[in-house]
């Protein structure tokens, strides 16, 4: 194997090691929730110093790709872990209590992608996507209505039955059943008025105020694999975003 040191002029060495680690993650060499090799083993593997490996892992940890556990090692981040599973959900109850949402899946079917969804998932407009619809309830009240679009090749075999029998975060389902880990996401947020369909699903009057959140989620290699069109009823909730 050629030493990584030989190509160090192209980018900082730790960034090269970070890229190699991401390649291994993308190839499924280390699974979500499982440990990655020690810094010493990785340093030997890539013929670099442990300090360089540590800096690369620090960068991945800062992006929530891996998680350090004191005294145990470094693990691939998993949305099944309590500290990570709600990282992309920014709804918070106004009274400060824990947010517990109960999901009800309504449908799961293949359909042709429209131009907007195709663009977000880097598909052709004629390509198919998997469309999933669900309602999430807070305190027994319908609070979130989502339409989710997925890549058929990556989520082959997904069905309404499999979704309905899963107990846990949806991103944990993607990891366990389809070896797909969501690494980061981008969102567009705006205020909208409920259409007749949304009002029916959320037990509201047509025209009621809702928060619209369009989220595109990416797996390793910055590949978009999911788009969510979510509508939040925020009478007892608010949306939190940390800026730095």
Short mmCIF file of C-alpha atoms in Angstrom, two decimals:
data_model
loop_
_atom_site.label_atom_id
_atom_site.label_comp_id
_atom_site.label_asym_id
_atom_site.label_seq_id
_atom_site.Cartn_x
_atom_site.Cartn_y
_atom_site.Cartn_z
CA UNK A 1 0.00 0.00 0.00
CA UNK A 2 1.32 3.44 -0.90
CA UNK A 3 1.91 5.62 2.14
CA UNK A 4 -0.57 8.45 2.51
CA UNK A 5 2.41 10.70 3.31
CA UNK A 6 3.35 10.69 -0.40
CA UNK A 7 0.26 12.67 -1.41
CA UNK A 8 0.25 15.04 1.55
CA UNK A 9 0.82 18.07 -0.64
CA UNK A 10 -2.73 17.90 -2.02
CA UNK A 11 -4.53 18.41 1.32
CA UNK A 12 -3.75 18.30 5.04
CA UNK A 13 -2.73 14.80 5.99
CA UNK A 14 -5.45 14.37 8.61
CA UNK A 15 -8.04 15.31 5.96
CA UNK A 16 -6.72 12.53 3.75
CA UNK A 17 -7.05 10.07 6.62
CA UNK A 18 -10.55 11.37 7.32
CA UNK A 19 -11.42 10.70 3.67
CA UNK A 20 -10.07 7.15 3.87
CA UNK A 21 -12.08 6.52 7.03
CA UNK A 22 -15.21 7.79 5.31
CA UNK A 23 -14.52 5.46 2.40
CA UNK A 24 -14.41 2.52 4.80
CA UNK A 25 -17.64 3.65 6.44
CA UNK A 26 -19.33 4.06 3.08
CA UNK A 27 -18.21 0.56 2.07
CA UNK A 28 -19.78 -0.85 5.23
CA UNK A 29 -16.50 -2.00 6.77
CA UNK A 30 -17.66 -0.67 10.17
CA UNK A 31 -21.35 -0.69 11.00
CA UNK A 32 -23.35 1.91 12.98
CA UNK A 33 -23.06 1.28 16.69
CA UNK A 34 -19.88 -0.79 16.26
CA UNK A 35 -16.33 0.27 17.19
CA UNK A 36 -13.76 1.35 14.64
CA UNK A 37 -10.13 0.17 15.02
CA UNK A 38 -7.93 1.84 17.62
CA UNK A 39 -5.85 4.90 16.76
CA UNK A 40 -2.74 2.73 16.98
CA UNK A 41 -4.13 0.18 14.52
CA UNK A 42 -5.29 2.89 12.12
CA UNK A 43 -1.93 4.64 12.32
CA UNK A 44 -0.23 1.38 11.37
CA UNK A 45 -2.73 0.75 8.60
CA UNK A 46 -2.22 4.15 6.97
CA UNK A 47 1.47 4.57 7.88
CA UNK A 48 0.92 7.87 9.71
CA UNK A 49 1.25 9.06 13.29
CA UNK A 50 -1.37 8.44 15.94
CA UNK A 51 -1.70 12.21 16.28
CA UNK A 52 -2.76 12.46 12.64
CA UNK A 53 -5.30 9.69 13.10
CA UNK A 54 -6.60 11.33 16.26
CA UNK A 55 -7.10 14.62 14.44
CA UNK A 56 -9.00 12.86 11.64
CA UNK A 57 -11.23 11.10 14.15
CA UNK A 58 -11.79 14.38 16.02
CA UNK A 59 -13.03 15.89 12.75
CA UNK A 60 -15.44 12.98 12.22
CA UNK A 61 -16.64 13.23 15.82
CA UNK A 62 -17.32 16.96 15.37
CA UNK A 63 -19.57 16.03 12.44
CA UNK A 64 -21.34 13.32 14.50
CA UNK A 65 -20.11 10.59 12.17
CA UNK A 66 -18.40 8.78 15.05
CA UNK A 67 -18.87 8.94 18.81
CA UNK A 68 -16.16 8.60 21.45
CA UNK A 69 -17.03 6.59 24.57
CA UNK A 70 -14.63 7.17 27.43
CA UNK A 71 -12.69 4.02 28.22
CA UNK A 72 -14.37 2.02 25.46
CA UNK A 73 -13.14 3.52 22.19
CA UNK A 74 -14.64 5.21 19.16
CA UNK A 75 -17.87 3.94 17.64
CA UNK A 76 -19.75 4.60 14.41
CA UNK A 77 -22.61 6.95 15.30
CA UNK A 78 -26.02 5.32 15.27
CA UNK A 79 -29.48 6.87 15.29
CA UNK A 80 -30.49 4.04 17.60
CA UNK A 81 -28.49 5.63 20.42
CA UNK A 82 -30.39 7.94 22.77
CA UNK A 83 -27.82 10.72 22.34
CA UNK A 84 -28.06 10.67 18.55
CA UNK A 85 -31.46 9.39 17.44
CA UNK A 86 -33.22 12.76 17.66
CA UNK A 87 -30.33 14.87 16.38
CA UNK A 88 -32.29 15.96 13.30
CA UNK A 89 -35.56 16.62 15.13
CA UNK A 90 -35.68 20.13 16.58
CA UNK A 91 -39.21 20.23 17.99
CA UNK A 92 -39.37 21.00 21.72
CA UNK A 93 -42.48 21.17 23.93
CA UNK A 94 -43.17 24.66 25.30
CA UNK A 95 -43.42 23.27 28.84
CA UNK A 96 -39.92 21.77 28.64
CA UNK A 97 -41.08 18.18 28.99
CA UNK A 98 -39.64 15.33 26.93
CA UNK A 99 -40.87 15.10 23.35
CA UNK A 100 -42.41 11.69 22.76
CA UNK A 101 -43.93 11.18 19.32
CA UNK A 102 -45.99 8.14 18.34
CA UNK A 103 -45.91 7.23 14.65
CA UNK A 104 -48.68 5.90 12.45
CA UNK A 105 -47.68 4.98 8.90
CA UNK A 106 -50.42 5.53 6.36
CA UNK A 107 -48.92 4.33 3.08
CA UNK A 108 -45.77 3.11 1.34
CA UNK A 109 -45.77 2.92 -2.45
CA UNK A 110 -43.66 3.51 -5.55
CA UNK A 111 -44.40 6.57 -7.67
CA UNK A 112 -42.76 8.67 -10.34
CA UNK A 113 -40.65 11.49 -8.94
CA UNK A 114 -41.75 15.01 -9.81
CA UNK A 115 -39.10 17.47 -10.98
CA UNK A 116 -38.50 18.92 -7.53
CA UNK A 117 -38.05 15.61 -5.70
CA UNK A 118 -35.95 14.22 -8.55
CA UNK A 119 -33.65 17.23 -8.32
CA UNK A 120 -33.25 16.87 -4.55
CA UNK A 121 -32.44 13.15 -4.84
CA UNK A 122 -30.28 13.68 -7.95
CA UNK A 123 -32.59 11.59 -10.14
CA UNK A 124 -34.23 12.05 -13.51
CA UNK A 125 -37.86 13.23 -13.41
CA UNK A 126 -38.92 9.93 -14.98
CA UNK A 127 -37.27 7.87 -12.21
CA UNK A 128 -39.27 6.21 -9.47
CA UNK A 129 -39.13 6.96 -5.76
CA UNK A 130 -40.68 5.31 -2.74
CA UNK A 131 -43.27 7.56 -1.10
CA UNK A 132 -44.09 7.03 2.57
CA UNK A 133 -46.73 8.97 4.48
CA UNK A 134 -47.07 9.05 8.24
CA UNK A 135 -48.62 10.98 11.12
CA UNK A 136 -46.82 11.55 14.42
CA UNK A 137 -48.81 12.27 17.56
CA UNK A 138 -47.76 14.24 20.62
CA UNK A 139 -49.86 13.76 23.75
CA UNK A 140 -52.34 11.81 21.65
CA UNK A 141 -52.88 14.70 19.24
CA UNK A 142 -51.85 14.63 15.55
CA UNK A 143 -48.86 16.98 15.43
CA UNK A 144 -46.70 16.10 12.41
CA UNK A 145 -47.72 14.99 8.94
CA UNK A 146 -44.85 13.79 6.75
CA UNK A 147 -44.39 12.67 3.19
CA UNK A 148 -41.05 10.90 2.83
CA UNK A 149 -39.29 10.09 -0.43
CA UNK A 150 -36.65 7.36 -0.65
CA UNK A 151 -34.35 5.89 -3.30
CA UNK A 152 -35.82 2.53 -4.45
CA UNK A 153 -32.47 0.80 -5.02
CA UNK A 154 -31.21 1.61 -1.53
CA UNK A 155 -34.50 0.77 0.22
CA UNK A 156 -35.53 -2.25 -1.82
CA UNK A 157 -38.10 -4.33 0.03
CA UNK A 158 -39.41 -1.59 2.30
CA UNK A 159 -43.14 -1.92 2.91
CA UNK A 160 -45.95 -0.53 5.01
CA UNK A 161 -45.95 -3.72 7.09
CA UNK A 162 -42.22 -3.50 7.86
CA UNK A 163 -42.51 0.17 8.76
CA UNK A 164 -45.53 -0.38 10.98
CA UNK A 165 -43.87 -3.17 12.97
CA UNK A 166 -40.68 -1.17 13.63
CA UNK A 167 -40.44 0.34 17.11
CA UNK A 168 -37.88 3.11 17.27
CA UNK A 169 -36.58 6.06 15.25
CA UNK A 170 -36.99 5.78 11.50
CA UNK A 171 -33.30 6.45 10.88
CA UNK A 172 -32.53 3.49 13.14
CA UNK A 173 -34.77 1.40 10.84
CA UNK A 174 -32.76 2.55 7.84
CA UNK A 175 -29.55 1.45 9.58
CA UNK A 176 -30.78 -1.93 10.79
CA UNK A 177 -32.70 -2.99 7.70
CA UNK A 178 -31.00 -1.20 4.81
CA UNK A 179 -27.45 -0.44 5.98
CA UNK A 180 -28.04 3.28 5.41
CA UNK A 181 -26.83 5.81 7.96
CA UNK A 182 -27.94 9.43 7.80
CA UNK A 183 -24.87 11.59 8.42
CA UNK A 184 -26.18 15.12 7.93
CA UNK A 185 -29.19 17.03 6.66
CA UNK A 186 -30.25 20.39 5.35
CA UNK A 187 -33.62 22.02 5.87
CA UNK A 188 -35.80 24.77 4.47
CA UNK A 189 -38.39 26.15 6.89
CA UNK A 190 -41.35 28.43 6.33
CA UNK A 191 -44.81 29.21 7.68
CA UNK A 192 -47.76 27.91 5.64
CA UNK A 193 -51.51 27.50 5.91
CA UNK A 194 -53.04 24.05 6.11
CA UNK A 195 -54.58 22.69 2.95
CA UNK A 196 -57.79 20.68 3.18
CA UNK A 197 -55.76 17.42 3.16
CA UNK A 198 -53.36 18.57 5.88
CA UNK A 199 -56.20 19.94 7.98
CA UNK A 200 -57.94 16.55 7.80
CA UNK A 201 -54.82 14.62 8.85
CA UNK A 202 -53.98 17.00 11.70
CA UNK A 203 -57.56 17.61 12.93
CA UNK A 204 -57.36 21.33 12.13
CA UNK A 205 -59.44 23.87 10.30
CA UNK A 206 -58.35 24.53 6.71
CA UNK A 207 -56.05 27.53 6.65
CA UNK A 208 -54.64 26.90 10.15
CA UNK A 209 -51.02 27.94 10.65
CA UNK A 210 -48.37 25.24 10.22
CA UNK A 211 -44.59 25.07 10.11
CA UNK A 212 -43.35 23.53 6.86
CA UNK A 213 -39.96 21.79 7.03
CA UNK A 214 -38.38 20.33 3.90
CA UNK A 215 -35.43 18.16 4.88
CA UNK A 216 -32.90 16.46 2.62
CA UNK A 217 -30.76 13.85 4.39
CA UNK A 218 -27.39 12.55 3.24
CA UNK A 219 -25.43 9.39 3.86
CA UNK A 220 -21.67 8.91 3.53
CA UNK A 221 -20.10 10.54 0.49
CA UNK A 222 -22.67 13.37 0.59
CA UNK A 223 -25.22 11.22 -1.22
CA UNK A 224 -28.85 12.38 -0.76
CA UNK A 225 -31.03 9.36 0.03
CA UNK A 226 -34.14 10.78 1.69
CA UNK A 227 -36.36 13.85 1.36
CA UNK A 228 -39.02 14.72 3.93
CA UNK A 229 -41.86 17.16 3.49
CA UNK A 230 -43.08 17.69 7.06
CA UNK A 231 -45.81 19.91 8.46
CA UNK A 232 -45.75 20.70 12.18
CA UNK A 233 -48.66 21.91 14.31
CA UNK A 234 -46.82 24.03 16.86
CA UNK A 235 -49.49 25.24 19.31
CA UNK A 236 -47.65 23.51 22.17
CA UNK A 237 -44.26 23.13 20.52
CA UNK A 238 -41.48 25.29 19.14
CA UNK A 239 -38.59 24.70 16.78
CA UNK A 240 -35.07 25.03 18.16
CA UNK A 241 -32.00 25.78 16.09
CA UNK A 242 -28.54 26.25 17.60
CA UNK A 243 -26.34 28.81 15.86
CA UNK A 244 -22.59 29.04 16.22
#
